[in-house]
PDB file of C-alpha atoms and ligand atoms in Angstrom:
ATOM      1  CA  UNK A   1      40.028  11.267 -52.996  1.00 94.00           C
ATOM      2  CA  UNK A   2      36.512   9.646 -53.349  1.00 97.00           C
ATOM      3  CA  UNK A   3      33.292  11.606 -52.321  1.00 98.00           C
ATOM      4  CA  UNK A   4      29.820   9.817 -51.576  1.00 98.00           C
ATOM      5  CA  UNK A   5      27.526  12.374 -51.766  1.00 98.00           C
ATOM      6  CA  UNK A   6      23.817  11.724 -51.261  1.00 98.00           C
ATOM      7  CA  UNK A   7      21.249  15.008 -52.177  1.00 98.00           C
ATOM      8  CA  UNK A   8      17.967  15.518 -50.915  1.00 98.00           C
ATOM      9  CA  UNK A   9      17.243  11.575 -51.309  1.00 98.00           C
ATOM     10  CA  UNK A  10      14.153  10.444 -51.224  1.00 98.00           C
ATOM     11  CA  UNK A  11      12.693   7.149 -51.368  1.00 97.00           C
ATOM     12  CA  UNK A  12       9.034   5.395 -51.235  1.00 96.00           C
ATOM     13  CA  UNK A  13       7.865   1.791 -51.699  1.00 94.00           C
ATOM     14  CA  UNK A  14       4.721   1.225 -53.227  1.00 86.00           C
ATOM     15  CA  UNK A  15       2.120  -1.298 -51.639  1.00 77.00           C
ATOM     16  CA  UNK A  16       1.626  -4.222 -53.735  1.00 72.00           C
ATOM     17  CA  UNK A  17      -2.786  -3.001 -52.807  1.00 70.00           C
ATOM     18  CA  UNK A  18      -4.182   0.278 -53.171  1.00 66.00           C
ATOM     19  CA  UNK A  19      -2.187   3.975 -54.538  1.00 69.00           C
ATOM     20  CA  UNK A  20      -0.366   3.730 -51.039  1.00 78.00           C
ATOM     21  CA  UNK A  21       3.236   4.580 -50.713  1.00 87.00           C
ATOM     22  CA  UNK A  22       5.739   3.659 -47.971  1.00 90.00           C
ATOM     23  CA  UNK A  23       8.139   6.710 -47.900  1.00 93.00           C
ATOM     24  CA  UNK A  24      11.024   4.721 -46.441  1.00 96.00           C
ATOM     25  CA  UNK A  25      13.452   7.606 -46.599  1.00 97.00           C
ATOM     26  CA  UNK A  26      12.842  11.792 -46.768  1.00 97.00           C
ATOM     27  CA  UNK A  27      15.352  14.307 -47.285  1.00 97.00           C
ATOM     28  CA  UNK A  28      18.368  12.117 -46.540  1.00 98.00           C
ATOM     29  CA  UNK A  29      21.728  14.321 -47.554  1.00 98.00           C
ATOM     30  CA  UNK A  30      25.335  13.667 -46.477  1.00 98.00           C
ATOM     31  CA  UNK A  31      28.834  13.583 -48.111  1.00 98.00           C
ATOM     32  CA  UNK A  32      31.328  10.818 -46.620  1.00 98.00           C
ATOM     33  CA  UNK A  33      34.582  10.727 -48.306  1.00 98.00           C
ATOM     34  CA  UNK A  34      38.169   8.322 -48.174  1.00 97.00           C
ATOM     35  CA  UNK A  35      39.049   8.227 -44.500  1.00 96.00           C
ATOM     36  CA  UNK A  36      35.946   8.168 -42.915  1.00 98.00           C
ATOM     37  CA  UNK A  37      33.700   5.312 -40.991  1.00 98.00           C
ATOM     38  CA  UNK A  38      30.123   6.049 -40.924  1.00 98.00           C
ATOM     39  CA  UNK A  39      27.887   4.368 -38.541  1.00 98.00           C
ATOM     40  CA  UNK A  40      24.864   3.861 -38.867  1.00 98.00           C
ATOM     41  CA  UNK A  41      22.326   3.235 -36.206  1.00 97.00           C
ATOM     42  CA  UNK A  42      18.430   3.628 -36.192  1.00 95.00           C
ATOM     43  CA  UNK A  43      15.222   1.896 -35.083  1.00 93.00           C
ATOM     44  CA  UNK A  44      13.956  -0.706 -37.030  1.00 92.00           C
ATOM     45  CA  UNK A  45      12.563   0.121 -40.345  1.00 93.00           C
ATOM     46  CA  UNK A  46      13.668   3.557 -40.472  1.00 95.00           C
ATOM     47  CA  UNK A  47      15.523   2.749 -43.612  1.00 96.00           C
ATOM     48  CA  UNK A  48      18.796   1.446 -42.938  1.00 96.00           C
ATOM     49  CA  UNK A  49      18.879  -0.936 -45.504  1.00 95.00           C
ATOM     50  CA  UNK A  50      17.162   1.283 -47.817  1.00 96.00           C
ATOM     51  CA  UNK A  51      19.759   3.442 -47.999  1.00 98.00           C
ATOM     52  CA  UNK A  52      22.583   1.152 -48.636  1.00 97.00           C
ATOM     53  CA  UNK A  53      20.809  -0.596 -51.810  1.00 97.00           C
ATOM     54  CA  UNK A  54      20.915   2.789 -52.806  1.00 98.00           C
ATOM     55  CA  UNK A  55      24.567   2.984 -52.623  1.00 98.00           C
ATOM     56  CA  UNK A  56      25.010  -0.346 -54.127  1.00 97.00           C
ATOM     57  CA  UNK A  57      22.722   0.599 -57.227  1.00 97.00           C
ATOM     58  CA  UNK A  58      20.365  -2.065 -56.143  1.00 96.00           C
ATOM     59  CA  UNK A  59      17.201   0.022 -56.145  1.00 97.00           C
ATOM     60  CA  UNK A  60      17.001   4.264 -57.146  1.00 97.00           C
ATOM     61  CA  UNK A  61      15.561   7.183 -55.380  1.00 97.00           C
ATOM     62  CA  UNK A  62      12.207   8.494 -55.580  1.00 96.00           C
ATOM     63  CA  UNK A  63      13.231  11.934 -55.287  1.00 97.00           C
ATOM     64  CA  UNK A  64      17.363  13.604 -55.382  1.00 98.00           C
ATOM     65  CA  UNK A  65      20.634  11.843 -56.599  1.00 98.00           C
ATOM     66  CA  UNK A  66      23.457   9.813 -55.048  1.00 98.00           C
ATOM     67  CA  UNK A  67      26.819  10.310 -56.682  1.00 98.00           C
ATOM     68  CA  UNK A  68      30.171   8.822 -56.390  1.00 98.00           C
ATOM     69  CA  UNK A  69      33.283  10.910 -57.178  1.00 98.00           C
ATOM     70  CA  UNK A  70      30.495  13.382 -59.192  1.00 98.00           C
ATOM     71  CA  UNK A  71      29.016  10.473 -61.314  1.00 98.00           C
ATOM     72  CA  UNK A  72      25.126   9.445 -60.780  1.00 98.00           C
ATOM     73  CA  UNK A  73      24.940   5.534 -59.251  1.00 98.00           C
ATOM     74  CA  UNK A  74      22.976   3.937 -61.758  1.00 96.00           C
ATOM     75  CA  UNK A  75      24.194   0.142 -61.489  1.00 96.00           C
ATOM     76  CA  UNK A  76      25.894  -2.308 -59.061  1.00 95.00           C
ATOM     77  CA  UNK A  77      29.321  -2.189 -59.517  1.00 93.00           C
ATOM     78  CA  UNK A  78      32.956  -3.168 -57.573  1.00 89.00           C
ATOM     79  CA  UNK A  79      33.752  -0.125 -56.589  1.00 94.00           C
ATOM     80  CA  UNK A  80      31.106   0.249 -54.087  1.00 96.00           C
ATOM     81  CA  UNK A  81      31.115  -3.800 -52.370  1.00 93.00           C
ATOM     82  CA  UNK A  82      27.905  -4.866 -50.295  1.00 93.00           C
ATOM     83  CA  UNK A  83      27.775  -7.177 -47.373  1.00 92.00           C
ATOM     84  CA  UNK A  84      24.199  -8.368 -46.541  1.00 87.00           C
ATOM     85  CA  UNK A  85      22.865  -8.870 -43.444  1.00 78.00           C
ATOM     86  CA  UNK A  86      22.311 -12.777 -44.751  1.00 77.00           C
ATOM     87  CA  UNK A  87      25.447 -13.918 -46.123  1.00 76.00           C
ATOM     88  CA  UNK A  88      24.921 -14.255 -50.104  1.00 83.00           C
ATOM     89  CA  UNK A  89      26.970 -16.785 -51.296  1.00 90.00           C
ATOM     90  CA  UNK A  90      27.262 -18.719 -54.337  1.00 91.00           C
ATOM     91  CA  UNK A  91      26.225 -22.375 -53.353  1.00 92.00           C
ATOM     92  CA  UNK A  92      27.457 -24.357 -55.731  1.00 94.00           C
ATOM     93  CA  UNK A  93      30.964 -23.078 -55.319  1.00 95.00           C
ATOM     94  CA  UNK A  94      33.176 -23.980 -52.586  1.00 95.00           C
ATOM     95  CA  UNK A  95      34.896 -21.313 -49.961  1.00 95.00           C
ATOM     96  CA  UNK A  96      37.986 -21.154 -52.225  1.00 95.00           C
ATOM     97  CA  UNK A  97      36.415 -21.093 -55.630  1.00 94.00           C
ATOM     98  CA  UNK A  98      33.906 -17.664 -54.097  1.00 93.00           C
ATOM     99  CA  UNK A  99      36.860 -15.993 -52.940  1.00 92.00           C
ATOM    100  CA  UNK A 100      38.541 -16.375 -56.390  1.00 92.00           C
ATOM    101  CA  UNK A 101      35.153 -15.946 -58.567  1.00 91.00           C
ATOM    102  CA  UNK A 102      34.644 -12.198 -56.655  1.00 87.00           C
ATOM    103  CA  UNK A 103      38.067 -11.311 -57.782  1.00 87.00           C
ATOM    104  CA  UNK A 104      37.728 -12.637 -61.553  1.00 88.00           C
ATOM    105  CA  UNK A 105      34.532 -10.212 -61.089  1.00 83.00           C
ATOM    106  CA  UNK A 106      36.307  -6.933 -60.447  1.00 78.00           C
ATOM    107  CA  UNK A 107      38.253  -7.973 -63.765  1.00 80.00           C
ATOM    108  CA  UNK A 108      41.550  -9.957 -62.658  1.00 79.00           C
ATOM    109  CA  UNK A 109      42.024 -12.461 -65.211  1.00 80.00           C
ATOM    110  CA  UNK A 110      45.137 -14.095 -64.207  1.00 83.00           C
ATOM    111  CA  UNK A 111      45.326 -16.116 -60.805  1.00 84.00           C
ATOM    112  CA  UNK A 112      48.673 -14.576 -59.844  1.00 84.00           C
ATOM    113  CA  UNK A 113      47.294 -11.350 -59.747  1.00 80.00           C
ATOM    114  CA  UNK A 114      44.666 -12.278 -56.655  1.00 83.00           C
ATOM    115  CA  UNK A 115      46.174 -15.296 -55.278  1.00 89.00           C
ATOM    116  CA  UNK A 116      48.345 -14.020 -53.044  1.00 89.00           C
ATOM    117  CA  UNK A 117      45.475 -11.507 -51.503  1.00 87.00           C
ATOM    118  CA  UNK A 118      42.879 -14.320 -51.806  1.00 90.00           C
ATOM    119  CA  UNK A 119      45.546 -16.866 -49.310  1.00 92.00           C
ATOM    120  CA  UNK A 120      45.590 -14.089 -47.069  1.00 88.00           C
ATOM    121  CA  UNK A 121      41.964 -13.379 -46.508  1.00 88.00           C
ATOM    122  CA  UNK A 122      41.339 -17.514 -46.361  1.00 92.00           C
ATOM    123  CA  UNK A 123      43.958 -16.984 -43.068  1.00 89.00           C
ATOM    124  CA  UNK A 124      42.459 -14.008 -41.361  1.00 81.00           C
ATOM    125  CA  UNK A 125      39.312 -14.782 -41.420  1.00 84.00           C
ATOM    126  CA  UNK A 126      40.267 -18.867 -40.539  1.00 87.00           C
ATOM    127  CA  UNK A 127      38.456 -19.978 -43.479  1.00 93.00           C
ATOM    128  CA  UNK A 128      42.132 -21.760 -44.610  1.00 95.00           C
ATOM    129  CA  UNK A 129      41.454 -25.470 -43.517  1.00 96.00           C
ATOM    130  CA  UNK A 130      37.740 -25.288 -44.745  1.00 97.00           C
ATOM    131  CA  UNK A 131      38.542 -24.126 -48.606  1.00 96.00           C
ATOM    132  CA  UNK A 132      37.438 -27.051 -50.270  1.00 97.00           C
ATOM    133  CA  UNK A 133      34.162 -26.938 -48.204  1.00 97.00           C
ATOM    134  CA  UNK A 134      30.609 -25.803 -49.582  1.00 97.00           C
ATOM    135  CA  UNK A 135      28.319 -22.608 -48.314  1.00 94.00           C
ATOM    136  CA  UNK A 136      26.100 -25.039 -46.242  1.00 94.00           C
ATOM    137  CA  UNK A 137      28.778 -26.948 -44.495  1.00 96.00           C
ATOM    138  CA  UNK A 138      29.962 -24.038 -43.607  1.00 93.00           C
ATOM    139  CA  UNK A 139      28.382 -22.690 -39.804  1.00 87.00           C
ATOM    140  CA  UNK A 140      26.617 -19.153 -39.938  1.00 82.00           C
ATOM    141  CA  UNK A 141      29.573 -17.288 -38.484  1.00 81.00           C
ATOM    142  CA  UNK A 142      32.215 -18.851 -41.010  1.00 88.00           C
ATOM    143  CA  UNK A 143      29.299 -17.721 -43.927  1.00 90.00           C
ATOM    144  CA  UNK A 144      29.831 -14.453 -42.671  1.00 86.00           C
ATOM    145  CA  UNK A 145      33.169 -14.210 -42.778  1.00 87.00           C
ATOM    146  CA  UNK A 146      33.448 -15.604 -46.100  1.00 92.00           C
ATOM    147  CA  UNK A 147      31.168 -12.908 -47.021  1.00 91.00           C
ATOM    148  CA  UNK A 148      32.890 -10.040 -45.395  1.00 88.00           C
ATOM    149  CA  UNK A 149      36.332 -11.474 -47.236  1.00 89.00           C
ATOM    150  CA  UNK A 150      34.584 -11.637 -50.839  1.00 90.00           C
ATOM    151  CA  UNK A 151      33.543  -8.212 -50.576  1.00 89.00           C
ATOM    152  CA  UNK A 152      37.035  -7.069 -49.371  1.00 85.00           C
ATOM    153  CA  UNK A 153      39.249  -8.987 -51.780  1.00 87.00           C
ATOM    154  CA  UNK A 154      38.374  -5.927 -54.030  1.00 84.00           C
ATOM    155  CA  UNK A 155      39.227  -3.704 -52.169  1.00 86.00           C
ATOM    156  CA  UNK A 156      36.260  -1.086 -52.948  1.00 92.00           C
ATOM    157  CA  UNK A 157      36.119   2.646 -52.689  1.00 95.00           C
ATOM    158  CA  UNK A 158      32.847   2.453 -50.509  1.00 97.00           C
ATOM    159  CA  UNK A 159      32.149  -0.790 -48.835  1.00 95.00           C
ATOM    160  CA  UNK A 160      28.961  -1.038 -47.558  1.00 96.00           C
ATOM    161  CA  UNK A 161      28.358  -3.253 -44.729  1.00 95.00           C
ATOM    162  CA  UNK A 162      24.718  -4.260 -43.782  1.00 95.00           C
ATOM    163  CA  UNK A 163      24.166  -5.350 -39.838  1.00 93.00           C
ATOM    164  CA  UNK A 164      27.230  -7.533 -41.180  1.00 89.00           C
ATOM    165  CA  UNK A 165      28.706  -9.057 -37.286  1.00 88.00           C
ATOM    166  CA  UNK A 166      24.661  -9.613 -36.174  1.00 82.00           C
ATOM    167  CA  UNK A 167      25.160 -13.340 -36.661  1.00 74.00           C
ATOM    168  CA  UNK A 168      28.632 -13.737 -34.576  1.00 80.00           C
ATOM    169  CA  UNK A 169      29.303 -14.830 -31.291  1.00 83.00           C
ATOM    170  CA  UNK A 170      30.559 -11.692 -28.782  1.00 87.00           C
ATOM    171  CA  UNK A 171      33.830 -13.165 -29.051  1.00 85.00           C
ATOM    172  CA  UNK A 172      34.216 -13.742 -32.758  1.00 80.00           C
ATOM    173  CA  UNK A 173      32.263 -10.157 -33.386  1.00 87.00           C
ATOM    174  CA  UNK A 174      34.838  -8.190 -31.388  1.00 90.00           C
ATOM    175  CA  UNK A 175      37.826  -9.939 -33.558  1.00 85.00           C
ATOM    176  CA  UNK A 176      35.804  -9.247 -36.647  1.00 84.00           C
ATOM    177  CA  UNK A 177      35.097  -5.614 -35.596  1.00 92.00           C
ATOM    178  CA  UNK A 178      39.281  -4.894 -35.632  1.00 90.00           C
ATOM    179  CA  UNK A 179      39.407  -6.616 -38.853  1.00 82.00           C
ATOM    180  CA  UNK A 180      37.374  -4.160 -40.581  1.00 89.00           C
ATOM    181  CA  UNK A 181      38.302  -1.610 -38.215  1.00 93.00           C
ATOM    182  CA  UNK A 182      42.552  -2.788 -40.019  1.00 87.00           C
ATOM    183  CA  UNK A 183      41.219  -2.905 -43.339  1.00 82.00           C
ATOM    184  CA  UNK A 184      39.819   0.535 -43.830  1.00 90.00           C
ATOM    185  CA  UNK A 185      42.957   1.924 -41.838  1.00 90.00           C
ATOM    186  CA  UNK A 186      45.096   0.429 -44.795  1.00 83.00           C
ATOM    187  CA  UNK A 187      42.851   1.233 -47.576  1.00 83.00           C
ATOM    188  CA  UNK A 188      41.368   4.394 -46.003  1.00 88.00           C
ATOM    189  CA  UNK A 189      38.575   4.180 -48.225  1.00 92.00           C
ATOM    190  CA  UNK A 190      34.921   4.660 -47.448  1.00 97.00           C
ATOM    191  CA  UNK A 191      32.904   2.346 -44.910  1.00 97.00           C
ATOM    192  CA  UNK A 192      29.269   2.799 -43.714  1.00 98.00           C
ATOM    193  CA  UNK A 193      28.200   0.031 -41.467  1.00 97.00           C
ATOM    194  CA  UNK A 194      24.736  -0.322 -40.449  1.00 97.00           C
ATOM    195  CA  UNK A 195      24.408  -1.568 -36.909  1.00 95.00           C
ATOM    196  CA  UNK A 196      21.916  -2.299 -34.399  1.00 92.00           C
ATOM    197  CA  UNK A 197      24.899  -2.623 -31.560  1.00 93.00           C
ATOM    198  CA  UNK A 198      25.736   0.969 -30.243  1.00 95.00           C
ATOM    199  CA  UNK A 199      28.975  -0.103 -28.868  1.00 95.00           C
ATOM    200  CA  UNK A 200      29.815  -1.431 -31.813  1.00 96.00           C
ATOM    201  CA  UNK A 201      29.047   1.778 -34.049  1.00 97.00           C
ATOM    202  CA  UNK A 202      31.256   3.891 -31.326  1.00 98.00           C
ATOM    203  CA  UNK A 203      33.736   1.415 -31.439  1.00 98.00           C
ATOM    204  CA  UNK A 204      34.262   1.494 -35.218  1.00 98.00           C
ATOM    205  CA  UNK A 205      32.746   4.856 -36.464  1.00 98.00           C
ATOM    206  CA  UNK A 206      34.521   8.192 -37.251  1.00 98.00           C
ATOM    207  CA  UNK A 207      30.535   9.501 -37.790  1.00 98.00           C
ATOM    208  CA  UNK A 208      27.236   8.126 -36.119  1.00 98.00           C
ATOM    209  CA  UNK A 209      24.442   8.889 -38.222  1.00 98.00           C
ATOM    210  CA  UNK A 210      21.369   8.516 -35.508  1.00 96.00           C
ATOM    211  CA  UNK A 211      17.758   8.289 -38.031  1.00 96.00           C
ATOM    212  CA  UNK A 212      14.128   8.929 -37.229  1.00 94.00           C
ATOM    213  CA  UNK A 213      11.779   6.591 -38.676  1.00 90.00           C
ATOM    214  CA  UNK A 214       8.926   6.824 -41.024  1.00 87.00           C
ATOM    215  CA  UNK A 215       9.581   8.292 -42.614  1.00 93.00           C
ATOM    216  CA  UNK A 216      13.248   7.595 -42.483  1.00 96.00           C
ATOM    217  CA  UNK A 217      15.344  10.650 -41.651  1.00 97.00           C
ATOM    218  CA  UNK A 218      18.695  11.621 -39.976  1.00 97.00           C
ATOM    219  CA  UNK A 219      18.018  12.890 -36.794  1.00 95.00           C
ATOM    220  CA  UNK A 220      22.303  13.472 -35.625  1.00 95.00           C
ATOM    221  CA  UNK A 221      25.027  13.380 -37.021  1.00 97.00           C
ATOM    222  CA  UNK A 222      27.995  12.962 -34.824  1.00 97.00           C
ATOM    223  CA  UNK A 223      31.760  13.431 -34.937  1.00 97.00           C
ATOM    224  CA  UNK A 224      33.076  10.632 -33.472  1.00 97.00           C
ATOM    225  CA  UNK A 225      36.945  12.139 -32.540  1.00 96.00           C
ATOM    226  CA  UNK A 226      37.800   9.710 -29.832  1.00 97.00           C
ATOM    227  CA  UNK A 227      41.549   7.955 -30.936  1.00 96.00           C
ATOM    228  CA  UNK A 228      41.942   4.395 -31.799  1.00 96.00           C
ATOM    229  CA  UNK A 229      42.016   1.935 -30.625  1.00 94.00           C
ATOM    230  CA  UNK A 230      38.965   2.706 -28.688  1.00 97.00           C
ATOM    231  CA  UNK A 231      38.471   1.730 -25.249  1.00 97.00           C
ATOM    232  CA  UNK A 232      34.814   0.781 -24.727  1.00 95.00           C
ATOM    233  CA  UNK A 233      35.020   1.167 -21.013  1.00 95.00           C
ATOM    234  CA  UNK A 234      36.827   4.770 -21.197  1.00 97.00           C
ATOM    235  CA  UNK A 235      34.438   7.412 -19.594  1.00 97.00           C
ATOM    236  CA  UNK A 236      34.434   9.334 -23.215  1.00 96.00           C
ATOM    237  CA  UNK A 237      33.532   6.344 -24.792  1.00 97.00           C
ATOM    238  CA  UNK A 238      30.104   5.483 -22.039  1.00 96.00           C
ATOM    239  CA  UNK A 239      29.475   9.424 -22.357  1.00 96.00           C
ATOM    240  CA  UNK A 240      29.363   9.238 -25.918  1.00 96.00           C
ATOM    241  CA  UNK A 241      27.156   5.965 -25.476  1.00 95.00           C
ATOM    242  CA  UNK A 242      24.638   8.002 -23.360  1.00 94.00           C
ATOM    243  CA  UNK A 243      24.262  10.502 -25.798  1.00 93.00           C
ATOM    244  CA  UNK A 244      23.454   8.018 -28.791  1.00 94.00           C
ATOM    245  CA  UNK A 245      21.217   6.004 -26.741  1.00 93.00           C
ATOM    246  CA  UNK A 246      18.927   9.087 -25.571  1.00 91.00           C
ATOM    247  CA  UNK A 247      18.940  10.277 -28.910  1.00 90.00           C
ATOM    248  CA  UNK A 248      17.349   7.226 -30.479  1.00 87.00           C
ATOM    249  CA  UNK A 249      14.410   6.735 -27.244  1.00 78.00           C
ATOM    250  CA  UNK A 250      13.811  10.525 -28.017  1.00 55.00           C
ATOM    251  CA  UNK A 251      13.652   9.128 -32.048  1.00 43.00           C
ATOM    252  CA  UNK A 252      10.899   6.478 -31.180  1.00 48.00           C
ATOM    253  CA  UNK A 253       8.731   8.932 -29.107  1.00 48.00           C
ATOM    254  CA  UNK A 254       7.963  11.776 -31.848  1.00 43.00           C
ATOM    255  CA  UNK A 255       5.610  10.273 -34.041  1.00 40.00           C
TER     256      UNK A 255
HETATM  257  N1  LIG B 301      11.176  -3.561 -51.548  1.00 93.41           N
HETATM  258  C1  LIG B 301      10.335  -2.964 -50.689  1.00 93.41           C
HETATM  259  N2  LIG B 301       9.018  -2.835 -50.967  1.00 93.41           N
HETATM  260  C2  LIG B 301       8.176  -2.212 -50.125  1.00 93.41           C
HETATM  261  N3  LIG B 301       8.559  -1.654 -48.953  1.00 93.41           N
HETATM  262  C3  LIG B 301       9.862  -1.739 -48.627  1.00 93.41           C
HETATM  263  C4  LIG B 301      10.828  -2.406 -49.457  1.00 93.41           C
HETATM  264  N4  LIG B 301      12.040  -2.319 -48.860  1.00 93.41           N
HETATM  265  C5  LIG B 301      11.843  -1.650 -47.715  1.00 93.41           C
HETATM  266  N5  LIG B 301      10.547  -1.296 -47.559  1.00 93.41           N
HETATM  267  C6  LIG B 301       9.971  -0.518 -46.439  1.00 93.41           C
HETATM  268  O1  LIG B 301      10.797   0.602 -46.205  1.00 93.41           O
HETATM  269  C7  LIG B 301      10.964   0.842 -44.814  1.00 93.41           C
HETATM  270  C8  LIG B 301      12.442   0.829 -44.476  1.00 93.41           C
HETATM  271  O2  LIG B 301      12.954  -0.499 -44.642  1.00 93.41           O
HETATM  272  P1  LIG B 301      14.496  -0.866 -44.383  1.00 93.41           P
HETATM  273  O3  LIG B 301      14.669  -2.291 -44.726  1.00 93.41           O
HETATM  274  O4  LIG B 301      15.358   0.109 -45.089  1.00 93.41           O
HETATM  275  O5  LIG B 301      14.596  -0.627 -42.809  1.00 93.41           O
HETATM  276  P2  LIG B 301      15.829  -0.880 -41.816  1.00 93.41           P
HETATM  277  O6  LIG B 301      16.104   0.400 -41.118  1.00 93.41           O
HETATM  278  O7  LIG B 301      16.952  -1.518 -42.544  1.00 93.41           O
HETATM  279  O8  LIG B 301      15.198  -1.896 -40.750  1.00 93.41           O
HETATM  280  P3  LIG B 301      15.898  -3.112 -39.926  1.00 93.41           P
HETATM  281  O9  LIG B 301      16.677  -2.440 -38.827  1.00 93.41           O
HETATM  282  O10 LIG B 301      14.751  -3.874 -39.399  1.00 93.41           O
HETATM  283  O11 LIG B 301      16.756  -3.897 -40.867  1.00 93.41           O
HETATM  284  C9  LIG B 301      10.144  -0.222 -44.098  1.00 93.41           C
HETATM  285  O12 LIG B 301       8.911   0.355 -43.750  1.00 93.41           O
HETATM  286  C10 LIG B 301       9.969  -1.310 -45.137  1.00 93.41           C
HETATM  287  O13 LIG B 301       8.736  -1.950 -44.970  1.00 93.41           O
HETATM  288 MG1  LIG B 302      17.870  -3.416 -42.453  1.00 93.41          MG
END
């Protein structure tokens, strides 16, 4: 069983001018652990972002520790895969060859022991007949996919997924959505996904985290019990919707 488990986190920026601080993040503490979806959905700049570098081991807290399975993040690692908002990709590699690279990074040396895995993300995410291509022939939705694939071909214990469907079309977003939605079923590892769509973080999430900005804080956070698949027309589901949405206008109006 994995545990994320975020303490009393703090977090401030300094300002390139001046002794001023940006205190991006104050007090954040929550435990997530195999099995659960986290959502999470906030104004902008209330820290989002912030506090998935954290996870990653991008960047480290001011203030309070973030653990995984009882051991301090201090590093990036494979065990807890990013997906950034702007697909990061390596250029000079084609679709194929950045599938296969990801997976040589989590430590499989011998093809056989990723192929298989890496054919099978190249087909769900229809990425097959464009292997050979490059990042920039590639259109911004296909980017994303490939990015969403890398980051699942290791199949990490907390996969972190930053605004990762903004750049979809409605259509492709929604197939996307039960993609992730099918991959954390199997693995029933950790997920938080940040997200700006509150359909989509109902639609997905097990747990909405609502935040308060400036400084970042979490203002709910919600059990999510209705059963999947989810319908997003159900009454529970527009109910639910209602309750997330006056939440975050009630957020924006206390500063
Ligand atoms: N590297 C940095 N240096 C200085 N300030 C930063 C840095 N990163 C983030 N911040 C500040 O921290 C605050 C939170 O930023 P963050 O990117 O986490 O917000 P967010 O909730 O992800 O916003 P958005 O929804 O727009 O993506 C902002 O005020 C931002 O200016
Ligand atoms: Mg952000």
């Amino acid at each position: 069983m994995n545990i994320l488990e975020l303490n009393h986190v703090h977090k401030s920026f300094a300002k390139i001018e001046g002794e001023d601080v940006t205190q991006a993040l104050s007090d954040i503490t929550f435990t997530v652990q195999d099995g659960e979806f986290l959502s999470i959905v906030g104004p902008s700049g209330c820290g989002k972002s912030t506090i998935m570098r954290l996870i990653a081991g991008l960047i480290f807290p001011t203030a309070g520790t973030l653990t995984l399975n009882g051991e301090i993040i201090t590093s990036p690692n494979t065990e807890r895969g990013m997906v950034f908002q702007k697909p990061t990709l390596f250029p000079w590699l084609t679709v194929k060859q950045n599938l296969d690279f990801t997976a040589r990074m989590k430590g499989y040396t011998h093809k056989k022991d990723y192929e298989s895995e890496s054919e099978r993300l190249l087909e769900l995410a229809g990425l097959k007949d464009f292997r050979d291509d490059f990042p920039h022939q590639l259109s911004g939705g296909m980017a994303q996919r490939l990015a969403l694939i890398r980051t699942m071909i290791n199949n990490p214990k907390v996969f972190l997924l930053d605004e990762p469907l903004g750049a979809l079309d409605a259509f492709t977003r929604m197939n996307m959505q039960d993609e992730i939605l099918k991959l954390w079923q199997r693995s029933n590892h950790i997920v938080l996904m940040v997200t700006h769509d509150i359909d989509e973080a109902l639609y997905l999430g097990t747990r909405i985290i609502v935040m308060a900005p400036r400084p970042g804080r979490i203002r709910e956070d919600l059990k999510n019990n209705m059963p999947y698949p989810r319908v997003r027309t159900s009454d529970e589901f527009l109910q639910m919707r209602k309750q997330v949405l006056e939440m975050l206008n009630f957020g924006q109006n206390i500063n």
